[in-house]
Coordinates of C-alpha atoms in Angstrom, one line a residue:
X8 CA 17.2 30.3 46.1
X9 CA 14.6 27.7 45.1
X10 CA 14.8 25.4 42.2
X11 CA 13.9 27.0 38.9
X12 CA 11.5 24.8 37.0
X13 CA 11.9 25.0 33.2
X14 CA 8.7 23.9 31.4
X15 CA 9.2 21.0 29.1
X16 CA 8.4 21.5 25.4
X17 CA 5.4 19.4 24.2
X18 CA 6.5 16.6 21.9
X19 CA 5.5 16.8 18.3
X20 CA 4.4 14.0 15.9
X21 CA 4.1 14.4 12.1
X22 CA 1.9 12.1 10.1
X23 CA 2.4 11.9 6.3
X24 CA -0.7 10.9 4.4
X25 CA -4.4 11.5 4.9
X26 CA -5.7 8.2 3.7
X27 CA -7.2 5.4 6.0
X28 CA -3.8 4.7 7.6
X29 CA -3.2 8.4 8.5
X30 CA -6.7 8.8 9.8
X31 CA -6.3 5.6 11.9
X32 CA -3.2 7.0 13.5
X33 CA -4.9 10.3 14.3
X34 CA -7.8 8.5 16.0
X35 CA -5.4 6.4 18.0
X36 CA -3.4 9.4 19.0
X37 CA -6.5 11.4 20.0
X38 CA -7.9 8.6 22.1
X39 CA -4.5 8.0 23.8
X40 CA -4.8 11.3 25.8
X41 CA -1.2 12.2 25.2
X42 CA -0.5 15.9 25.8
X43 CA 1.6 16.1 22.6
X44 CA 1.0 18.0 19.4
X45 CA 0.1 16.0 16.2
X46 CA -0.1 17.3 12.7
X47 CA -1.2 15.3 9.6
X48 CA 0.2 16.5 6.3
X49 CA -1.8 15.6 3.2
X50 CA -0.7 16.6 -0.3
X51 CA -4.2 16.7 -1.8
X52 CA -7.2 19.0 -1.2
X53 CA -9.1 16.3 0.7
X54 CA -8.6 13.3 2.9
X55 CA -9.3 9.8 1.8
X56 CA -6.1 8.7 0.1
X57 CA -6.7 6.1 -2.7
X58 CA -10.5 6.3 -2.1
X59 CA -10.6 10.0 -3.0
X60 CA -11.0 10.4 -6.7
X61 CA -10.8 14.1 -7.5
X62 CA -9.5 13.9 -11.1
X63 CA -10.2 12.0 -14.3
X64 CA -7.5 10.3 -16.2
X65 CA -9.2 10.3 -19.6
X66 CA -8.3 13.8 -20.8
X67 CA -4.6 13.0 -20.8
X68 CA -3.9 10.5 -23.7
X69 CA -0.2 11.1 -23.4
X70 CA -0.1 9.9 -19.8
X71 CA 2.1 12.8 -18.9
X72 CA 0.8 13.3 -15.4
X73 CA -0.1 10.4 -13.1
X74 CA -3.7 10.4 -11.8
X75 CA -4.1 11.2 -8.2
X76 CA -6.0 8.0 -7.6
X77 CA -6.3 4.6 -9.5
X78 CA -10.0 4.3 -8.8
X79 CA -12.0 3.2 -11.9
X80 CA -15.7 3.8 -12.5
X81 CA -16.9 0.3 -11.5
X82 CA -14.6 -0.3 -8.6
X83 CA -16.1 -1.8 -5.5
X84 CA -14.4 -2.9 -2.3
X85 CA -13.2 -6.4 -2.3
X86 CA -14.0 -7.0 1.4
X87 CA -17.5 -7.1 3.0
X88 CA -18.2 -3.9 4.9
X89 CA -18.7 -5.7 8.3
X90 CA -15.0 -6.8 8.3
X91 CA -13.6 -3.9 6.4
X92 CA -14.7 -1.2 8.8
X93 CA -12.6 0.5 11.5
X94 CA -13.0 -0.9 15.0
X95 CA -16.3 0.2 16.7
X96 CA -17.2 2.3 13.7
X97 CA -19.4 0.5 11.1
X98 CA -20.5 1.6 7.7
X99 CA -24.0 3.2 7.7
X100 CA -27.0 0.8 7.5
X101 CA -28.0 0.1 3.9
X102 CA -24.4 0.3 2.6
X103 CA -23.8 -2.3 -0.1
X104 CA -22.0 -5.5 1.1
X105 CA -19.2 -4.6 -1.2
X106 CA -19.5 -0.8 -1.5
X107 CA -18.5 1.4 -4.4
X108 CA -15.4 3.7 -3.9
X109 CA -17.6 6.8 -3.4
X110 CA -19.3 5.1 -0.4
X111 CA -15.9 4.2 1.2
X112 CA -14.8 7.8 0.7
X113 CA -17.9 9.1 2.4
X114 CA -17.3 6.7 5.2
X115 CA -13.8 8.1 5.7
X116 CA -15.1 11.7 5.7
X117 CA -17.7 10.8 8.3
X118 CA -15.0 9.0 10.3
X119 CA -12.9 12.2 10.4
X120 CA -15.9 14.2 11.3
X121 CA -17.2 12.0 14.1
X122 CA -13.8 11.7 15.7
X123 CA -13.1 15.4 15.2
X124 CA -9.8 14.8 13.3
X125 CA -10.0 17.9 11.1
X126 CA -8.2 20.3 13.5
X127 CA -5.1 18.1 13.2
X128 CA -5.0 18.0 9.4
X129 CA -3.2 20.3 6.9
X130 CA -4.4 19.8 3.4
X131 CA -2.5 20.6 0.2
X132 CA 0.7 20.2 2.1
X133 CA 3.4 18.2 0.2
X134 CA 6.3 16.9 2.2
X135 CA 9.5 17.5 0.2
X136 CA 12.0 16.2 2.7
X137 CA 12.0 14.6 6.2
X138 CA 15.5 14.2 7.6
X139 CA 16.5 12.9 11.0
X140 CA 19.1 15.3 12.5
X141 CA 20.3 15.9 16.1
X142 CA 17.6 13.9 17.7
X143 CA 14.5 15.1 15.8
X144 CA 13.0 15.2 12.3
X145 CA 13.5 18.3 10.1
X146 CA 10.5 18.4 7.8
X147 CA 10.3 20.7 4.8
X148 CA 7.1 21.2 2.9
X149 CA 6.6 22.6 -0.6
X150 CA 6.3 26.3 -0.7
X151 CA 8.2 26.9 2.5
X152 CA 11.9 27.6 3.2
X153 CA 11.7 26.9 6.9
X154 CA 11.8 23.4 8.3
X155 CA 9.6 22.3 11.2
X156 CA 11.0 20.0 13.9
X157 CA 9.2 16.9 15.1
X158 CA 10.1 14.3 17.7
X159 CA 8.4 11.4 15.9
X160 CA 7.2 10.7 12.3
X161 CA 4.5 8.3 11.1
X162 CA 4.6 7.5 7.4
X163 CA 1.2 6.6 6.2
X164 CA 1.3 7.8 2.6
X165 CA -0.1 4.6 1.0
X166 CA 1.3 2.6 -1.9
X167 CA -1.0 3.2 -4.8
X168 CA 0.6 6.2 -6.4
X169 CA 3.8 4.9 -8.1
X170 CA 3.0 2.3 -10.8
X171 CA 5.1 -0.8 -11.0
X172 CA 5.8 -1.4 -14.7
X173 CA 7.8 -4.5 -15.6
X174 CA 10.7 -4.2 -18.0
X175 CA 9.6 -6.6 -20.7
X176 CA 11.7 -7.0 -23.8
X177 CA 10.4 -5.0 -26.7
X178 CA 7.5 -3.5 -24.7
X179 CA 8.5 0.1 -25.0
X180 CA 9.2 -0.1 -28.7
X181 CA 6.1 -2.0 -29.3
X182 CA 3.9 0.6 -27.6
X183 CA 5.6 3.4 -29.6
X184 CA 4.3 2.0 -32.9
X185 CA 1.4 3.8 -34.5
X186 CA -2.0 2.4 -33.5
X187 CA -0.7 0.7 -30.3
X188 CA -0.9 1.7 -26.7
X189 CA 0.7 0.5 -23.5
X190 CA -0.6 1.8 -20.2
X191 CA -0.7 1.0 -16.5
X192 CA -4.1 0.3 -15.0
X193 CA -3.7 3.5 -12.9
X194 CA -5.0 5.3 -16.1
X195 CA -8.0 3.0 -16.5
X196 CA -11.5 4.4 -15.8
X197 CA -13.9 2.4 -18.0
X198 CA -14.1 0.0 -20.9
X199 CA -15.7 2.2 -23.6
X200 CA -12.3 3.3 -25.1
X201 CA -11.5 -0.4 -25.9
X202 CA -14.6 -1.2 -28.0
X203 CA -13.7 -3.3 -31.0
X204 CA -10.0 -3.6 -30.0
X205 CA -7.8 -6.5 -29.1
X206 CA -6.6 -6.0 -25.6
X207 CA -4.1 -7.8 -23.3
X208 CA -4.5 -7.2 -19.6
X209 CA -1.4 -8.3 -17.6
X210 CA -1.8 -9.1 -13.9
X211 CA -3.8 -11.3 -11.7
X212 CA -4.8 -9.0 -8.9
X213 CA -8.2 -7.6 -8.2
X214 CA -7.8 -4.8 -10.8
X215 CA -6.5 -7.2 -13.4
X216 CA -9.5 -9.4 -13.0
X217 CA -12.0 -6.6 -12.9
X218 CA -10.5 -4.9 -16.0
X219 CA -10.3 -8.0 -18.1
X220 CA -13.9 -9.0 -17.4
X221 CA -15.2 -5.5 -18.0
X222 CA -13.2 -4.9 -21.2
X223 CA -14.2 -8.3 -22.6
X224 CA -17.8 -7.0 -22.8
X225 CA -16.9 -4.5 -25.5
X226 CA -13.5 -5.5 -27.0
X227 CA -13.1 -7.6 -30.1
X228 CA -10.8 -9.9 -28.1
X229 CA -9.5 -9.7 -24.5
X230 CA -6.6 -11.8 -23.2
X231 CA -6.0 -12.0 -19.4
X232 CA -2.3 -12.7 -19.0
X233 CA -1.4 -14.1 -15.5
X234 CA 1.3 -16.2 -13.9
X235 CA 0.0 -19.7 -13.6
X236 CA -2.5 -19.5 -16.4
X237 CA -2.3 -21.8 -19.4
X238 CA -3.6 -20.9 -22.8
X239 CA -7.5 -21.2 -22.9
X240 CA -9.6 -19.8 -25.7
X241 CA -13.0 -21.0 -24.6
X242 CA -13.3 -18.3 -21.8
X243 CA -14.1 -14.6 -22.1
X244 CA -11.7 -13.1 -21.4
X245 CA -9.3 -15.7 -22.9
X246 CA -6.5 -16.9 -20.6
X247 CA -2.8 -16.5 -21.3
X248 CA 0.5 -17.1 -19.5
X249 CA 2.6 -14.0 -18.7
X250 CA 4.1 -12.1 -21.6
X251 CA 7.7 -12.9 -22.3
X252 CA 8.5 -10.4 -25.1
X253 CA 6.9 -8.1 -27.7
X254 CA 7.7 -8.0 -31.4
X255 CA 7.8 -4.5 -32.9
X256 CA 7.7 -5.5 -36.5
X257 CA 4.6 -7.0 -38.1
X258 CA 1.2 -7.1 -36.7
X259 CA 1.7 -6.3 -33.0
X260 CA 2.7 -9.8 -31.8
X261 CA 2.8 -10.7 -28.1
X262 CA 4.8 -13.8 -27.2
X263 CA 4.0 -15.5 -23.9
X264 CA 6.2 -17.6 -21.6
X265 CA 4.6 -20.9 -22.8
X266 CA 5.8 -20.1 -26.3
X267 CA 2.4 -19.3 -27.7
X268 CA 1.6 -15.9 -29.3
X269 CA -1.2 -13.5 -30.3
X270 CA -1.1 -11.0 -33.1
X271 CA -3.0 -7.9 -34.0
X272 CA -2.9 -6.6 -30.4
X273 CA -3.9 -2.9 -30.1
X274 CA -3.6 -2.3 -26.3
X275 CA -1.6 -3.7 -23.4
X276 CA -2.8 -2.8 -19.9
X277 CA -0.4 -3.4 -17.1
X278 CA -2.3 -4.2 -14.0
X279 CA 1.0 -5.0 -12.3
X280 CA 0.6 -3.2 -9.0
X281 CA 2.5 -0.4 -7.4
X282 CA 5.8 0.4 -5.7
X283 CA 6.4 1.9 -2.3
X284 CA 7.4 5.5 -2.6
X285 CA 9.0 7.4 0.3
X286 CA 11.2 9.7 -1.8
X287 CA 10.8 12.4 0.9
X288 CA 13.0 10.2 3.1
X289 CA 16.5 10.6 1.7
X290 CA 17.9 8.4 4.4
X291 CA 16.0 5.5 2.9
X292 CA 17.9 4.1 -0.1
X293 CA 15.6 3.4 -3.0
X294 CA 17.0 0.9 -5.5
X295 CA 16.1 -2.5 -6.8
X296 CA 19.2 -4.3 -5.5
X297 CA 20.2 -4.3 -1.8
X298 CA 22.8 -1.7 -1.0
X299 CA 24.9 -4.2 0.9
X300 CA 25.2 -7.9 1.5
X301 CA 24.7 -7.4 5.2
X302 CA 21.5 -8.7 6.7
X303 CA 21.2 -5.5 8.7
X304 CA 22.5 -2.6 6.6
X305 CA 23.2 0.8 8.1
X306 CA 20.4 2.4 6.1
X307 CA 16.9 1.4 5.4
X308 CA 16.4 0.0 1.9
X309 CA 13.3 0.5 -0.3
X310 CA 13.3 -2.1 -3.1
X311 CA 10.0 -0.8 -4.4
X312 CA 8.4 -4.1 -3.2
X313 CA 9.4 -3.7 0.5
X314 CA 11.1 -1.5 3.0
X315 CA 13.8 -3.3 4.9
X316 CA 14.7 -4.0 7.7
X317 CA 11.7 -3.1 9.9
X318 CA 10.6 -4.6 13.2
X319 CA 7.0 -5.8 13.0
X320 CA 6.7 -4.2 9.6
X321 CA 6.7 -0.8 11.3
X322 CA 9.9 0.3 13.1
X323 CA 13.3 0.9 11.5
X324 CA 16.3 -1.2 12.4
X325 CA 18.8 1.3 11.2
X326 CA 21.8 3.3 12.5
X327 CA 20.4 6.4 10.9
X328 CA 17.6 6.9 13.5
X329 CA 16.2 5.3 16.6
X330 CA 13.4 2.7 16.2
X331 CA 11.1 4.8 18.3
X332 CA 11.5 7.9 16.1
X333 CA 9.7 6.5 13.0
X334 CA 6.8 4.3 12.2
X335 CA 5.5 3.0 8.9
X336 CA 1.7 2.5 8.9
X337 CA 0.1 0.4 6.2
X338 CA 2.9 -1.6 4.5
X339 CA 1.4 -5.1 4.9
X340 CA -0.7 -6.4 2.0
X341 CA -3.2 -9.1 1.5
X342 CA -4.8 -8.0 4.7
X343 CA -8.0 -6.4 6.0
X344 CA -6.5 -2.9 6.1
X345 CA -8.5 -0.5 8.2
X346 CA -8.4 -2.3 11.5
X347 CA -4.9 -3.5 10.9
X348 CA -3.8 0.2 10.5
X349 CA -5.4 0.9 13.9
X350 CA -3.4 -1.9 15.5
X351 CA -0.2 -0.6 13.9
X352 CA -1.0 2.9 15.1
X353 CA -1.5 1.8 18.7
X354 CA 1.7 -0.2 18.6
X355 CA 3.6 2.9 17.2
X356 CA 2.2 5.2 19.9
X357 CA 3.2 2.6 22.5
X358 CA 6.8 2.6 21.2
X359 CA 6.9 6.4 20.8
X360 CA 6.0 6.7 24.5
X361 CA 7.8 3.6 25.8
X362 CA 10.7 3.0 23.5
X363 CA 12.3 0.5 25.9
X364 CA 9.5 -2.0 25.2
X365 CA 10.8 -2.7 21.7
X366 CA 13.6 -5.2 22.1
X367 CA 15.6 -4.7 18.9
X368 CA 17.8 -7.8 19.3
X369 CA 14.7 -10.0 19.6
X370 CA 13.2 -8.2 16.6
X371 CA 16.4 -9.1 14.6
X372 CA 15.8 -12.7 15.4
X373 CA 12.3 -12.4 13.8
X374 CA 13.8 -10.6 10.7
X375 CA 16.4 -13.4 10.2
X376 CA 13.7 -16.1 10.5
X377 CA 11.5 -14.4 8.0
X378 CA 14.4 -14.0 5.6
X379 CA 15.1 -17.8 5.8
X380 CA 11.5 -18.7 5.5
X381 CA 11.0 -16.6 2.3
X382 CA 14.2 -17.9 0.8
X383 CA 13.0 -21.4 1.3
X384 CA 9.7 -20.4 -0.4
X385 CA 11.8 -19.3 -3.4
X386 CA 13.8 -22.5 -3.5
X387 CA 10.7 -24.6 -3.5
X388 CA 9.0 -22.6 -6.3
X389 CA 12.2 -22.2 -8.3
X390 CA 11.9 -18.5 -8.3
X391 CA 14.6 -15.8 -8.0
X392 CA 15.5 -15.7 -4.3
X393 CA 15.9 -11.9 -4.0
X394 CA 12.8 -11.0 -5.9
X395 CA 10.7 -13.5 -3.9
X396 CA 11.9 -12.2 -0.6
X397 CA 11.2 -8.6 -1.6
X398 CA 7.8 -9.4 -3.1
X399 CA 6.5 -11.4 -0.2
X400 CA 8.1 -9.5 2.7
X401 CA 5.1 -7.5 3.7
X402 CA 2.5 -10.1 2.6
X403 CA 0.6 -11.4 5.6
X404 CA -2.1 -13.7 4.1
X405 CA -5.0 -15.5 5.6
X406 CA -4.9 -16.3 9.3
X407 CA -1.4 -14.9 9.8
X408 CA -2.8 -11.4 9.5
X409 CA -5.1 -12.0 12.5
X410 CA -2.2 -13.3 14.6
X411 CA -0.2 -10.3 13.6
X412 CA -3.0 -7.9 14.4
X413 CA -3.7 -9.5 17.8
X414 CA 0.0 -9.5 18.7
X415 CA 0.2 -5.8 18.0
X416 CA -2.9 -5.1 20.1
X417 CA -1.6 -7.1 23.0
X418 CA 1.8 -5.4 22.7
X419 CA 0.0 -2.0 22.9
X420 CA -2.3 -3.1 25.7
X421 CA -5.5 -2.6 23.6
X422 CA -7.1 -6.0 24.0
X423 CA -10.6 -4.7 23.5
X424 CA -10.1 -4.9 19.7
X425 CA -8.8 -8.5 19.5
X426 CA -10.3 -10.2 16.4
X427 CA -13.5 -12.2 16.7
X428 CA -13.5 -15.9 16.2
X429 CA -15.7 -15.8 13.2
X430 CA -13.6 -13.3 11.3
X431 CA -11.0 -15.7 9.7
X432 CA -13.8 -17.9 8.3
X433 CA -15.6 -14.9 6.8
X434 CA -12.4 -13.5 5.4
X435 CA -11.7 -16.9 3.8
X436 CA -15.1 -16.8 2.0
X437 CA -14.8 -13.2 0.8
X438 CA -14.3 -14.1 -2.9
X439 CA -17.3 -16.5 -2.8
X440 CA -19.4 -13.8 -1.2
X441 CA -18.3 -11.2 -3.8
X442 CA -19.0 -13.4 -6.7
X443 CA -22.5 -14.3 -5.4
X444 CA -23.1 -10.6 -4.6
X445 CA -22.2 -9.5 -8.1

C-alpha cells in the first residue's frame, strides 16, 4: 500500500481589536501570503478603535457607563500627517497637517477598504475569554457557548478604554458633596458645561493641556495641575503643582503638593491617562503589585501601566504559553503609533512562522538590563522604584523609538520600511509645528 497523506489543518490566527493596531496586523498578514486563516474580532459596530466616536458622553451625568471613545469635540492629532501615516499609505491631499479625529477615522476606513481587510473582520464581537490550553487558544465570545480554537493570538485592543484614576486622599468624599463634580477626561466633550465654574484639570499629557486651555476660555478660573509645575497665577490657565489631598468640609478646598491651596473649586477633571486592560486573558495576572519577587514570574503580570515580562514589548516570557503563541501589538507609548504597529505586526508574524528566531535567553538579558536602567532612573529622581519601572516600561521616547522600529523591521526582513533620516528631526519639532499650526 502507498503512503496515506493526511491534509494538514490550516493554522488560525485571532486578532483582538479593530483599531489601528489590529488593522496594521491584518495588512501585514494579508501581504505575507501565508495560507492561514485570520479573523479580527472587534467589540464595536465599526473599526477605528479610539478614533471611532459613535457615542456621546454628555447624556450620562452619573457617569454610569464608560464612553466607547475618549475623543472630545476639538481633538486633533498631535502628530503631522506625513509622519503619522501607515507605510506607503498617506493621508489624502488637502488633509490638515494635524487632522481632526473624524479625518483620521475616515483614513482608517479607507485603509481597510483599499487593502480589502473587511472579509477578515467580525464586528460586534466581544471576546469574553482567551485561554491557552493543549497547544492552542480557546476563545469564547459573548453570546456563544462554543469556543473557537486558534493557533496564535494577536492582542491589539488599545489602551484608551479603562481610565486610570489616582487614589488621592479625600477626593471621593469631596466629589460626593453637593455642587461638586469629579470626572475622568474620558467623559469630556467640550467646554460649555464649565462656563462660570472654577475647574482644576489634573494631568500634563496632551488631553490635559488641551482641556485646560479650552476650559479657560469659558470658566471663571481654570487651574492646570501638573507634576513639575510651580504656582503661577499670571497665566490662563493658572499653573499648579499636583494635588495632594482634598478637604470635604468648607468651600471645596484643594491642597497641592507645594502646600498651597485653592478654595471654591466646582469641578476636578482627571486627565490622568489609561490602564492596560486585557481582562479576557485570565492567565495574565492583573494587580498593582508584582505577584512575585522573581524577575521572571511564571505568569504575565498586568500592573495597569505595563505588561511584564515581554520580549521586545511584544512576546510573552511565561511558562503559561510559548512566546510564539501570543503577540501584543501597540503597547509602547510616546511613539509614532501607526508605522510602529506595522513593524510589530511584521515581527509577530515572523515569530509565529519561525519561532526559533526568537532567542528567549537573549531577550531575558534585555529585560534585566531595562529593569536596572529604569531603577536607576527612579533612584536619580527620588521616585518610587516600582512605580517608575511600571510607568516607564513601555515608554520609548524620541530617537529610541526609531531604533526600536528599525530593529523590528530588520528582524522581520522588511527593510523597505526603515525610517527616513529626516524623520527624527521632524518628530522632535512636532510640538513647535502644532503650536504654529494652531
